[in-house]
CSV table of C-alpha atoms in Angstrom, one decimal:
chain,number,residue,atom,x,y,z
A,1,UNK,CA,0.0,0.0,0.0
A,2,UNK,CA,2.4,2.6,1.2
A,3,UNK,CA,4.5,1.8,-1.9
A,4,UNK,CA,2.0,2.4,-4.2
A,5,UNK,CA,1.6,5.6,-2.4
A,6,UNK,CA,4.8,6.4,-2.9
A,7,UNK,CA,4.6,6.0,-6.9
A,8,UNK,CA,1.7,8.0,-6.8
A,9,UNK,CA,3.7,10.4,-5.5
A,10,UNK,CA,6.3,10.0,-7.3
A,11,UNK,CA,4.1,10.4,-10.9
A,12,UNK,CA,2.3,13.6,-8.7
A,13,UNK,CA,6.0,14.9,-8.6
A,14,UNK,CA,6.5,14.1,-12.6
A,15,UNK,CA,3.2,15.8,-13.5
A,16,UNK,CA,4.3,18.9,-11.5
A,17,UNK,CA,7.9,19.1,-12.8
A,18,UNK,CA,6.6,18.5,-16.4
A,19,UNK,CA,4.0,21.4,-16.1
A,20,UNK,CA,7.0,23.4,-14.8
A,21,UNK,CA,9.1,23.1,-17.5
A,22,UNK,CA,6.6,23.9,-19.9
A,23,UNK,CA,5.5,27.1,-17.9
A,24,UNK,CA,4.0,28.8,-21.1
A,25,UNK,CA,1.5,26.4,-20.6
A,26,UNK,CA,0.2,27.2,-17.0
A,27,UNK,CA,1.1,30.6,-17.6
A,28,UNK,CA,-1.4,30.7,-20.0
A,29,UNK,CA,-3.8,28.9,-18.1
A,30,UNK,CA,-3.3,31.5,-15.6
A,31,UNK,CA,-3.8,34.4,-18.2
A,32,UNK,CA,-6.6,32.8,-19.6
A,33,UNK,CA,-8.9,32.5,-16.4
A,34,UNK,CA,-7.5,36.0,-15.7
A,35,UNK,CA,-8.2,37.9,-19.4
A,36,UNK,CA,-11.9,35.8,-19.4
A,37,UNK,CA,-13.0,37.3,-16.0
A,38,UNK,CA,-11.5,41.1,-17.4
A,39,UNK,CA,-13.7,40.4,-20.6
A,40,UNK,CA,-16.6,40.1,-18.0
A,41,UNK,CA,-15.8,43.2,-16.5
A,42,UNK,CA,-15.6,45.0,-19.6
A,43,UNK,CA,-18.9,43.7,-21.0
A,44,UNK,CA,-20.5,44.4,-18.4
A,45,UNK,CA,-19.9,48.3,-18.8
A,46,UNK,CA,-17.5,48.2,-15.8
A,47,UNK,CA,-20.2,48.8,-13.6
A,48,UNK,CA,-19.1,47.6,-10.7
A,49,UNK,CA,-21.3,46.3,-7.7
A,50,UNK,CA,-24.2,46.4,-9.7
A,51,UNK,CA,-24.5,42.7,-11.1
A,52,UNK,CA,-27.3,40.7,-9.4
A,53,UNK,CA,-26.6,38.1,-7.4
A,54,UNK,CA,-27.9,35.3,-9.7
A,55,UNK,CA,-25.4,36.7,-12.9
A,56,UNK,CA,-22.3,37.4,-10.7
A,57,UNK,CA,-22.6,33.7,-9.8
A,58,UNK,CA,-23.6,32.3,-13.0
A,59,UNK,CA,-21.0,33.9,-15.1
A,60,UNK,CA,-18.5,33.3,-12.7
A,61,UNK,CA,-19.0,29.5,-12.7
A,62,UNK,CA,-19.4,29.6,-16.3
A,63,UNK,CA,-15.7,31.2,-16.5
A,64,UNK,CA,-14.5,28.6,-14.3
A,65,UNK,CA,-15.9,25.5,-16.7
A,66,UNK,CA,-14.4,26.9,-19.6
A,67,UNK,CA,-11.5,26.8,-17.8
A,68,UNK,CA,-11.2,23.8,-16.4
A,69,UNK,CA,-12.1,22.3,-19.5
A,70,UNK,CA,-9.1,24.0,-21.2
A,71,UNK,CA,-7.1,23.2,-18.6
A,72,UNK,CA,-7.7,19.3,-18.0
A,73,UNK,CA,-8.4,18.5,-21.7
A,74,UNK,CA,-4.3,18.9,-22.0
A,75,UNK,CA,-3.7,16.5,-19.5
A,76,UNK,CA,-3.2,13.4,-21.7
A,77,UNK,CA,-2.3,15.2,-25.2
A,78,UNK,CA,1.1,17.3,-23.8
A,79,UNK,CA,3.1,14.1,-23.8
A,80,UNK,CA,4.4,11.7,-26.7
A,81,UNK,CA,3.1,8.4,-27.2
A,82,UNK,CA,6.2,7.1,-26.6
A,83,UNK,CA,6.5,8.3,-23.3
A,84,UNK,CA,3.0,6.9,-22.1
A,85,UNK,CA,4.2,3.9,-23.4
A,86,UNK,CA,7.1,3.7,-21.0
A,87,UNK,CA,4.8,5.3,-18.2
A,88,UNK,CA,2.2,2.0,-19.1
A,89,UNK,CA,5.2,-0.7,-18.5
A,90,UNK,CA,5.9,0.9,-15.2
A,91,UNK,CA,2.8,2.0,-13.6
A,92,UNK,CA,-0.4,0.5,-12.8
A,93,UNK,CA,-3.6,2.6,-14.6
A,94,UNK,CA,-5.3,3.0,-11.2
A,95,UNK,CA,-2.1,4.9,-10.4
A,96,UNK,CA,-1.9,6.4,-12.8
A,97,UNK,CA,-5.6,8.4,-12.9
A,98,UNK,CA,-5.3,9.1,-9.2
A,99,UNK,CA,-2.3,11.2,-10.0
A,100,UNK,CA,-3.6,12.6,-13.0
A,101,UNK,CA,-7.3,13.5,-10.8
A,102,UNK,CA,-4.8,14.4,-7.8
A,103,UNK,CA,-2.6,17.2,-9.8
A,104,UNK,CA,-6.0,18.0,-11.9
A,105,UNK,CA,-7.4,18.9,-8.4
A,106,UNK,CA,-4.8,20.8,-7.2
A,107,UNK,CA,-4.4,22.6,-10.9
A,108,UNK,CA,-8.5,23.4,-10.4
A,109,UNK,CA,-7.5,25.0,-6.7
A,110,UNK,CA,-5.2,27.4,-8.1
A,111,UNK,CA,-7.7,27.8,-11.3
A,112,UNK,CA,-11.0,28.3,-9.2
A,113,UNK,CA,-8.9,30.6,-6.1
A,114,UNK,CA,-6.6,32.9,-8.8
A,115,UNK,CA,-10.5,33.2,-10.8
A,116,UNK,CA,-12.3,34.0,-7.6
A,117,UNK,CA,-9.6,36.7,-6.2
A,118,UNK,CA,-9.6,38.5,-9.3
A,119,UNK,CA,-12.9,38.4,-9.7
A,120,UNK,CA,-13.9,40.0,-6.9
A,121,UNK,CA,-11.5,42.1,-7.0
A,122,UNK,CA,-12.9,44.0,-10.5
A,123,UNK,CA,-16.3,43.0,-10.2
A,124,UNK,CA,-17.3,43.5,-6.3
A,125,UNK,CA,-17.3,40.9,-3.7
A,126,UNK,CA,-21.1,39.9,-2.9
A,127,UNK,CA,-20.0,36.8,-0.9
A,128,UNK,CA,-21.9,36.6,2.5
A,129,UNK,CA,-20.6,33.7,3.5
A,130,UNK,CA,-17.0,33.0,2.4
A,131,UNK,CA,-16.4,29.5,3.9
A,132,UNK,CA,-19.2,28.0,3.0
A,133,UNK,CA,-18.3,29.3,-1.4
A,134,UNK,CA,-14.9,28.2,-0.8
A,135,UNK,CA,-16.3,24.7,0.1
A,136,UNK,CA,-18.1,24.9,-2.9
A,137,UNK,CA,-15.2,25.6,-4.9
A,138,UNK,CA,-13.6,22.7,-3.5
A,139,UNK,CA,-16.1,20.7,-4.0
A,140,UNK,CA,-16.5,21.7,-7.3
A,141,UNK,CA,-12.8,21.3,-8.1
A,142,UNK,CA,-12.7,18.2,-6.7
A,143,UNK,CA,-15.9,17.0,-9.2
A,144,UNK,CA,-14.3,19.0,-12.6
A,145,UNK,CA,-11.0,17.2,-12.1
A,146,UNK,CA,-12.7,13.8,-11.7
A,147,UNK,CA,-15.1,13.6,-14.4
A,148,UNK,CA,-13.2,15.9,-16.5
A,149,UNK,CA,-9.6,13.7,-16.7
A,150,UNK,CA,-11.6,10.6,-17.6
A,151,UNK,CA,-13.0,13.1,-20.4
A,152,UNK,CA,-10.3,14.0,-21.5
A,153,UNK,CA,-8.8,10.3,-21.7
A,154,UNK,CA,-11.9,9.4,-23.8
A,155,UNK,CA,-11.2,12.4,-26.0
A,156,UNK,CA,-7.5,12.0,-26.5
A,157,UNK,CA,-8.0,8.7,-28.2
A,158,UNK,CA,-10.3,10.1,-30.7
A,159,UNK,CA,-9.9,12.4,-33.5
A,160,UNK,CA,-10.6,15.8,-33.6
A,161,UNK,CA,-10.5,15.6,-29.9
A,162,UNK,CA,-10.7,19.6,-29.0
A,163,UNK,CA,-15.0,19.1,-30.7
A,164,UNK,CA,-15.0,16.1,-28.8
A,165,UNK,CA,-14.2,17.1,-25.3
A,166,UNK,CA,-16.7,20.1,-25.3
A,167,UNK,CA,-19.3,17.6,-26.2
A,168,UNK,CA,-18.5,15.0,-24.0
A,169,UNK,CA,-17.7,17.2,-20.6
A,170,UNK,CA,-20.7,19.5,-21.0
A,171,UNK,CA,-23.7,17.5,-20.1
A,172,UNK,CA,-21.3,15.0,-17.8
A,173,UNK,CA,-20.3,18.4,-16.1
A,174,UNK,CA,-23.9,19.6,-15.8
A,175,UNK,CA,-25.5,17.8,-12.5
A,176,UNK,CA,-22.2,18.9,-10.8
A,177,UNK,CA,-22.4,22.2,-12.2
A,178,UNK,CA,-26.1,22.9,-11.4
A,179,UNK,CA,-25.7,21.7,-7.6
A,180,UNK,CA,-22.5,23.9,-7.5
A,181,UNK,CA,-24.7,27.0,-8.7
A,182,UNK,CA,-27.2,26.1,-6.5
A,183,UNK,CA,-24.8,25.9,-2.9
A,184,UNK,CA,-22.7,28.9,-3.7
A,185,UNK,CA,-26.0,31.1,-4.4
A,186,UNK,CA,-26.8,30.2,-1.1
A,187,UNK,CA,-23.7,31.2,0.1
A,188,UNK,CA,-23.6,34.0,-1.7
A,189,UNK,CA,-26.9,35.3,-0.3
A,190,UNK,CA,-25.7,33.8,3.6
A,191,UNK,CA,-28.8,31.5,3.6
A,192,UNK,CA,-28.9,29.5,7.2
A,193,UNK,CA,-25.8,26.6,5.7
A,194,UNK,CA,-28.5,23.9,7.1
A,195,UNK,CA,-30.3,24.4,4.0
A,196,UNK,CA,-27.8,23.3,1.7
A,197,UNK,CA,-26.6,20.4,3.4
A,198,UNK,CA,-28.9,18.7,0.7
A,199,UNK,CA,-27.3,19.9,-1.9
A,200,UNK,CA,-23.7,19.2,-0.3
A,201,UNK,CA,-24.9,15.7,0.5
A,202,UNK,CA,-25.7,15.1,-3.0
A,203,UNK,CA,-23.1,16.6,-4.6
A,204,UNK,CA,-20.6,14.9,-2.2
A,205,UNK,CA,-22.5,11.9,-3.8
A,206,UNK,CA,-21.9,13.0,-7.1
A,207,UNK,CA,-18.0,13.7,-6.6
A,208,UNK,CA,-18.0,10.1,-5.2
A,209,UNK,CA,-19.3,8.2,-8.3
A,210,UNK,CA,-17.2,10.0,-10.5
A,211,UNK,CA,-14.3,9.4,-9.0
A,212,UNK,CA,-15.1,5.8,-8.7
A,213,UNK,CA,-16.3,5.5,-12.0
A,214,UNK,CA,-13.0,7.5,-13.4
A,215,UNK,CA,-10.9,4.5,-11.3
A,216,UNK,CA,-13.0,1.7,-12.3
A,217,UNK,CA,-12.7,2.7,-16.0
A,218,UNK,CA,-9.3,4.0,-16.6
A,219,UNK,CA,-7.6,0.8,-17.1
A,220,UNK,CA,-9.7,-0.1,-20.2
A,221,UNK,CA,-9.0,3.3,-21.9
A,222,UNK,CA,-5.2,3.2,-20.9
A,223,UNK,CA,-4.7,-0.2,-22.6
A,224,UNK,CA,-5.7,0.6,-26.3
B,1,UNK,CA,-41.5,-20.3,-31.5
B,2,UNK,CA,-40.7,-20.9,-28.0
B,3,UNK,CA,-38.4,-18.5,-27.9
B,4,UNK,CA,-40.6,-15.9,-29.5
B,5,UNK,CA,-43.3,-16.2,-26.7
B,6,UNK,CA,-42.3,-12.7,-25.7
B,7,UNK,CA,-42.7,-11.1,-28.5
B,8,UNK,CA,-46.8,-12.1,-28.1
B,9,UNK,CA,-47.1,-10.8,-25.2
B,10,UNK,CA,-45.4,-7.5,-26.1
B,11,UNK,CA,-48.4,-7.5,-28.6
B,12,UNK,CA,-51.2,-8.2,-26.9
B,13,UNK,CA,-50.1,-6.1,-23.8
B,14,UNK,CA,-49.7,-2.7,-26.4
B,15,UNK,CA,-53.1,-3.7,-27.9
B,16,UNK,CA,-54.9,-3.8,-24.7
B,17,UNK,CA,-52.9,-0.1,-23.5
B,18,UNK,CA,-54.0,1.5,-26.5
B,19,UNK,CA,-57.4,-0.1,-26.2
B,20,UNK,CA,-58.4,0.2,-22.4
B,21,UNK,CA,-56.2,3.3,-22.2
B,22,UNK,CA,-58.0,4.9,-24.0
B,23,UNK,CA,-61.9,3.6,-23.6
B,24,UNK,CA,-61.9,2.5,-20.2
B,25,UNK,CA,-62.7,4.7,-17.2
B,26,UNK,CA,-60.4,7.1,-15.6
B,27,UNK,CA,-60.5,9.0,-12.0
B,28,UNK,CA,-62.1,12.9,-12.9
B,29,UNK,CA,-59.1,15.4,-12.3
B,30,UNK,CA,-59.5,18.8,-12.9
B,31,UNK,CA,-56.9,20.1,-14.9
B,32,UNK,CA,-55.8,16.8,-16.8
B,33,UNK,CA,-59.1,15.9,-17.2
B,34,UNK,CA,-59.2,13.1,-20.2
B,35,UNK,CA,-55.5,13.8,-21.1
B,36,UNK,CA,-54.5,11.5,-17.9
B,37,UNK,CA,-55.1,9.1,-20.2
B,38,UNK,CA,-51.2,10.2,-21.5
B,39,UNK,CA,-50.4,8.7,-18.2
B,40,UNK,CA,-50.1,5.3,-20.2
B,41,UNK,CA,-47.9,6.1,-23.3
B,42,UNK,CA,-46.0,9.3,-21.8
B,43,UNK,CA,-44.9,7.4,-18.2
B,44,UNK,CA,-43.9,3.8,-19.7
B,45,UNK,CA,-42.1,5.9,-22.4
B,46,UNK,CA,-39.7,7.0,-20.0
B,47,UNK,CA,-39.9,4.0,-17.6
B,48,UNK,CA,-39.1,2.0,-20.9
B,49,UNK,CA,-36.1,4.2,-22.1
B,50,UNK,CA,-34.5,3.9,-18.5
B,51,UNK,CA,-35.0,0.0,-18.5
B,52,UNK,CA,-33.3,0.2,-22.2
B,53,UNK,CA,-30.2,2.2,-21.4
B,54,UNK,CA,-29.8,0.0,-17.7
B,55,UNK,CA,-28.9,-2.5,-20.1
B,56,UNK,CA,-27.0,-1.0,-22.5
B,57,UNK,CA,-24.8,-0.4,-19.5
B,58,UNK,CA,-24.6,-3.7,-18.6
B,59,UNK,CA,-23.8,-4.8,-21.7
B,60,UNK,CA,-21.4,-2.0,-22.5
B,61,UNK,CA,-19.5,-3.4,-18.8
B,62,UNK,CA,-20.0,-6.9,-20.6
B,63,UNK,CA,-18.0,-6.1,-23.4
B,64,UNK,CA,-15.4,-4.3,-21.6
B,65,UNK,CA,-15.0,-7.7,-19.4
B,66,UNK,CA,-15.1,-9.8,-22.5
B,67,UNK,CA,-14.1,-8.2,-25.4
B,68,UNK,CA,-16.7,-10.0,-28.1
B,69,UNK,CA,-18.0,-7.9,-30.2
B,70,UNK,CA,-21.6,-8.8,-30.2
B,71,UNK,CA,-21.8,-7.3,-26.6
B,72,UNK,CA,-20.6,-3.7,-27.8
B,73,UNK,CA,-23.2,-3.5,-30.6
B,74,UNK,CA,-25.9,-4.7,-28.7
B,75,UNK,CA,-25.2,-2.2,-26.3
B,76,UNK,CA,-25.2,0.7,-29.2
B,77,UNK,CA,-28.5,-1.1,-30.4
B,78,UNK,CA,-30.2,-0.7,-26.9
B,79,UNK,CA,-28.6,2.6,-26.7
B,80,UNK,CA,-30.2,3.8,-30.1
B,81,UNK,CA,-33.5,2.8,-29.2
B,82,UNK,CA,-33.8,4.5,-25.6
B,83,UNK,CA,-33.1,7.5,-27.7
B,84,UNK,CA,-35.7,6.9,-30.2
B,85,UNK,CA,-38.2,6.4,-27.1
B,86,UNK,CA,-36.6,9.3,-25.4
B,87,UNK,CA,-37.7,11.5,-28.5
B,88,UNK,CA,-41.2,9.8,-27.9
B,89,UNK,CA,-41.4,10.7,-24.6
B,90,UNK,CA,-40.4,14.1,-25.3
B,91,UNK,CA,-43.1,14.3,-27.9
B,92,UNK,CA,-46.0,13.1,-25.8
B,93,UNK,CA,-45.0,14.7,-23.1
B,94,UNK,CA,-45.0,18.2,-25.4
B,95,UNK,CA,-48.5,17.4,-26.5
B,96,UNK,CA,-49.5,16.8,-22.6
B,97,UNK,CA,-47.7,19.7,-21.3
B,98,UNK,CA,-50.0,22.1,-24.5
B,99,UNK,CA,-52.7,21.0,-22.8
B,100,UNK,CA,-52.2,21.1,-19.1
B,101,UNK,CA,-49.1,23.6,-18.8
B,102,UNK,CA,-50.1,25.8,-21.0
B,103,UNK,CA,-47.1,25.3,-23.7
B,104,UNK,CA,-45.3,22.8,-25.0
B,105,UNK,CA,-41.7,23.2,-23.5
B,106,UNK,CA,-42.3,25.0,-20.1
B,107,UNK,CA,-38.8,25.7,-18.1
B,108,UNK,CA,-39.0,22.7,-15.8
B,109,UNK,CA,-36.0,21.0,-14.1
B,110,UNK,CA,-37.0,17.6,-15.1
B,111,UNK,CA,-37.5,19.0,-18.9
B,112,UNK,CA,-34.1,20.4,-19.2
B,113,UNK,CA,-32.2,17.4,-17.3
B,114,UNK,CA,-34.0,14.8,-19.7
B,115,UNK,CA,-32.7,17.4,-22.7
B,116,UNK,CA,-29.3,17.3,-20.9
B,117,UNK,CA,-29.8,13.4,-20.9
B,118,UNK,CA,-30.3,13.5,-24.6
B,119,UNK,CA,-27.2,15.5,-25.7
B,120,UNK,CA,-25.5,13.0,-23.3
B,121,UNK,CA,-26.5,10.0,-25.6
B,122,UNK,CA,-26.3,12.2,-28.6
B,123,UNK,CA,-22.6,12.9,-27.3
B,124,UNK,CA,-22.1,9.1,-27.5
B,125,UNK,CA,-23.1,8.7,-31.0
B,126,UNK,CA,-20.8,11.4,-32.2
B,127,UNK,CA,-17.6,9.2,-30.0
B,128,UNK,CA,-18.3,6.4,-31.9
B,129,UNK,CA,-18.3,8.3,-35.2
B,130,UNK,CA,-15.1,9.6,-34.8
B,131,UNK,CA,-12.9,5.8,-34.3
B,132,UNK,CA,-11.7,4.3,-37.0
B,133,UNK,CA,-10.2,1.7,-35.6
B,134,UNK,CA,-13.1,-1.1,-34.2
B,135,UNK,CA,-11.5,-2.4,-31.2
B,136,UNK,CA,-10.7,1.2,-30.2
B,137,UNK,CA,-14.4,2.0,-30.9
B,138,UNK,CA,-15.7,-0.5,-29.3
B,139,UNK,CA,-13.5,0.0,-25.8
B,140,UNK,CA,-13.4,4.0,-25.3
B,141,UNK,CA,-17.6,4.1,-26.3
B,142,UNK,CA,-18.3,1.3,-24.0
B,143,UNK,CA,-16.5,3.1,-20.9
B,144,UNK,CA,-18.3,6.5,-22.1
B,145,UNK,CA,-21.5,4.7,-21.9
B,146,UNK,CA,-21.2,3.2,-18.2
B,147,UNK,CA,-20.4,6.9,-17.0
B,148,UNK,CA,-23.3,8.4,-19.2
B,149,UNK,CA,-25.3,6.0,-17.4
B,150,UNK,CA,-24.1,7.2,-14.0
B,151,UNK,CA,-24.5,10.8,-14.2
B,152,UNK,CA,-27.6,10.2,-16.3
B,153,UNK,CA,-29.2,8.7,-13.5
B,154,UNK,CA,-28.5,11.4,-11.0
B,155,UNK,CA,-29.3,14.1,-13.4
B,156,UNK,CA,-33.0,12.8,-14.2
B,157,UNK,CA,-33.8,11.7,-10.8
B,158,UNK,CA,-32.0,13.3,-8.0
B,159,UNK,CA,-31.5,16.9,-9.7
B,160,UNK,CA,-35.2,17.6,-10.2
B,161,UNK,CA,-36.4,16.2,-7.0
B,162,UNK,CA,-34.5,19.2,-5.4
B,163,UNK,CA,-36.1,22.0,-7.0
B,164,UNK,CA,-39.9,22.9,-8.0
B,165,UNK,CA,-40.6,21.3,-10.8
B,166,UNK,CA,-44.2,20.5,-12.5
B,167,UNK,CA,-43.9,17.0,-12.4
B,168,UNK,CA,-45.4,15.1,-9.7
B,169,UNK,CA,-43.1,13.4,-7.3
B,170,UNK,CA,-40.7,16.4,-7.7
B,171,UNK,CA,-40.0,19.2,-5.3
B,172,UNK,CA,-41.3,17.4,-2.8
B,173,UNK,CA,-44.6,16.5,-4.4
B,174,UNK,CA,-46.0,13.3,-3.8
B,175,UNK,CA,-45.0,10.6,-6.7
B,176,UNK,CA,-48.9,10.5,-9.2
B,177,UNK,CA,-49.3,7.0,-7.9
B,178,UNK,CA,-50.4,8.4,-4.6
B,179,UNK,CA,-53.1,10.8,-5.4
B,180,UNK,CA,-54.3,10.5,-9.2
B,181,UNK,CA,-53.7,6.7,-10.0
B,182,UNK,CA,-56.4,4.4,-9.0
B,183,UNK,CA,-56.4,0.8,-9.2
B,184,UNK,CA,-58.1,0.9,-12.6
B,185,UNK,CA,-56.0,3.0,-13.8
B,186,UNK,CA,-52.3,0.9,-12.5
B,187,UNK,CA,-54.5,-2.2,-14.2
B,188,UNK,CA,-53.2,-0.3,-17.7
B,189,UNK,CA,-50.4,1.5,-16.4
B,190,UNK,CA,-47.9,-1.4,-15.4
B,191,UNK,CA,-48.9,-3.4,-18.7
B,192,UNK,CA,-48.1,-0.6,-21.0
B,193,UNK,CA,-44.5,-0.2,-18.7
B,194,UNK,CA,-43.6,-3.8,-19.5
B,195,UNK,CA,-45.2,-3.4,-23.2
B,196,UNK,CA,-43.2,-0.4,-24.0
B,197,UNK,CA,-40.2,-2.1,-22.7
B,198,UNK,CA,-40.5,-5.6,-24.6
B,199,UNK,CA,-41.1,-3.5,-28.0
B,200,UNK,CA,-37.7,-1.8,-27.1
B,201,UNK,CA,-36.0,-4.7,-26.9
B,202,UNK,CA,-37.5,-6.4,-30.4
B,203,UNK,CA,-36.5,-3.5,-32.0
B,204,UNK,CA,-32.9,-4.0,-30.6
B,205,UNK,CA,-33.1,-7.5,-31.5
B,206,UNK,CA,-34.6,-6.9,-34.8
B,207,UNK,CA,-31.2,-4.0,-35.1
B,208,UNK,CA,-29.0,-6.5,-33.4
B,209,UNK,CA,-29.6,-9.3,-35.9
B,210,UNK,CA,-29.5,-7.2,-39.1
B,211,UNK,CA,-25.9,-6.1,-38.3
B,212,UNK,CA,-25.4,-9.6,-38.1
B,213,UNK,CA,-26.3,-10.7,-41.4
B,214,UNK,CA,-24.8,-7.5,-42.9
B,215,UNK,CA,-21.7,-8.4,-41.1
B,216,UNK,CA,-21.8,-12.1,-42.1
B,217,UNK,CA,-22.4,-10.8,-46.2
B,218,UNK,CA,-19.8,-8.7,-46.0
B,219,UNK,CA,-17.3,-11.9,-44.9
């Protein structure tokens, strides 16, 4: 057990080096989530404050899927065949999409906490009750990473895979999305956090069969 | 023949829905008034699509475990008909909805998820169209339709059930078998479920055995 954790840890560590030496790429990433919330801004007539509740939200989670789907849909396309060919003769699959979700997660973190400081920073912060969004970023990081990498493995193996990962991750995104839209309006109107625990429950539920699903499945779409 | 038993009852089960569904008596409600009769094509529509793509999952984890062929298109087969009765059930339940909603398409959660269910399968179709390679196909489509299949299932009966929604047995309304079904009416109701479902599956195996023979000519 603890040696598997320690190759997952080990192809954690790869995944982080790799996406350092090829900074452009998170740097852009970065710029992206950054220039798509300043084109908000913009359209909206710089009118700071003013957006309702509902549209702050909404367009802020709808920044945040675009991105993540940018983001994770590189995950299996920035390397060479060859070298996932190595990677397949010396880890297992199961190890291999836990550190894939795992750095995905972490990549989301930074995503969803860069998008939501800048944000509010040029749009106005109507958050009344900050923990309880940040759980719902983590939760909903948590959920985009997992049903998004096994995506994005589906996708990679096809052609014209860019087409294909918009159309695969939108409605598998969707449940997650609308329960995340639903617990961070409630957050972001400070609504007594006993009436989302529904919605938390569920999506906790959610988050759980994805990620099973993603480990269950892996393996078949990692041997072809 | 013996095999084919089935197939009769499918038959005589649709003819008496269509029959006593829509001659025999019905409880008096007062906005659905005679459209509650939809109850029997709309309802086992959906119940049947739901039953369809249940197996298609199976047999999609079938294939993966086994690798035969036969399993992965019977899968797609299954797959293509749910959608078919999918459409179905979105027609009848537009025709319902005129009636009793006031418009055909009116913004409800359960509406949208079953469209979002749709584009979901659709999204399936367009996967399989873009392999070459059959083995590949085969594989990567069978492991999309397992996880279609598992957020489908959240997204058409958890998601609405947590908002207002129209439907009965949403939003914390009681389910329409506790207040506007009576015994006469579940007398029609669970026949035209299991009808619906066994003309799904001929159709498959109708599908199924076609792309057999066409695969056997072609050899």
């Amino acid at each position: 057990m603890s040696e598997s954790m320690r190759q997952i840890g080990a192809l954690m560590r790869k995944e982080f080096v790799l996406e350092w030496r090829q900074r452009y790429a998170l740097n852009g990433m970065l710029l992206y989530i950054v220039g798509a919330v300043f084109v908000c801004y913009l359209s909206f007539n710089a009118r700071r404050g003013q957006l309702t509740p509902i549209v702050w939200n909404t367009v802020f989670w709808i920044i945040l899927l675009f991105s993540a789907i940018n983001a994770v849909a590189k995950s299996f396309v920035q390397e060479r065949a060859g070298r996932l060919l190595y990677y397949y003769t010396v880890a297992s699959p199961l190890q291999i999409i836990v550190s894939k979700i795992l750095y995905n997660t972490v990549l989301m973190l930074v995503l969803a906490g860069l998008g939501f400081v800048t944000y509010a920073f040029v749009l106005g912060n109507p958050v009344q009750d900050i923990p309880l969004y940040l759980l719902s970023l983590v939760l909903g990081a948590v959920g985009f990473a997992g049903s998004l990498t096994l995506v994005a493995g589906i996708a990679s193996k096809a052609e014209n895979s860019a087409t294909l990962m918009a159309i695969l991750s939108f409605p598998v995104i969707l449940p997650l999305l609308l329960m995340l839209l639903r617990i961070s309006k409630s957050a972001l109107d400070g609504l007594d956090r006993s009436l989302s625990s529904d919605e938390i429950i569920t999506l906790l539920a959610i988050d759980a069969i994805v990620l099973v699903l993603s480990g269950l499945l892996f393996p078949f779409i990692w041997r072809s | 023949m013996k095999k084919n038993w089935w197939k009769g009852v499918a038959v005589l089960l649709l003819t008496y829905v269509v029959f006593w569904g829509l001659l025999g008596p019905t409880p008096r409600q007062p906005i659905l008034n005679e459209s509650i009769r939809n109850v029997y094509f709309h309802v086992p529509l959906w119940f049947g699509m739901v039953i369809l793509l249940l197996t298609a999952a199976i047999f999609s984890g079938r294939y993966l475990r086994s690798g035969n062929p036969e399993h992965d298109r019977v899968a797609v087969e299954f797959t293509n008909t749910a959608l078919v009765f999918g459409l179905l059930g979105c027609l009848t339940g537009s025709i319902w909805a005129n009636f009793t909603w006031g418009e055909p398409w009116p913004n409800d959660p359960k509406l949208n998820s079953v469209a979002v269910g749709m584009l979901l399968y659709l999204a399936y179709v367009i996967l399989r169209g873009s392999f070459d390679d059959e083995q590949r196909r085969a594989r990567i489509s069978s492991v999309y339709n397992i996880f279609a299949f598992a957020v489908f299932i959240p997204l058409i009966f958890i998601v609405p059930r947590l908002t207002d929604s129209l439907h009965p047995g949403n939003g914390g309304n009681p389910a329409f078998g506790q207040y506007d079904m009576d015994n006469q009416m579940r007398m029609v109701f669970y026949p035209a479920v299991i009808g619906f479902t066994l003309l799904g599956v001929w159709i498959t195996e109708i599908r199924v055995r076609t792309w057999r023979i066409e695969a056997y000519i072609e050899e």
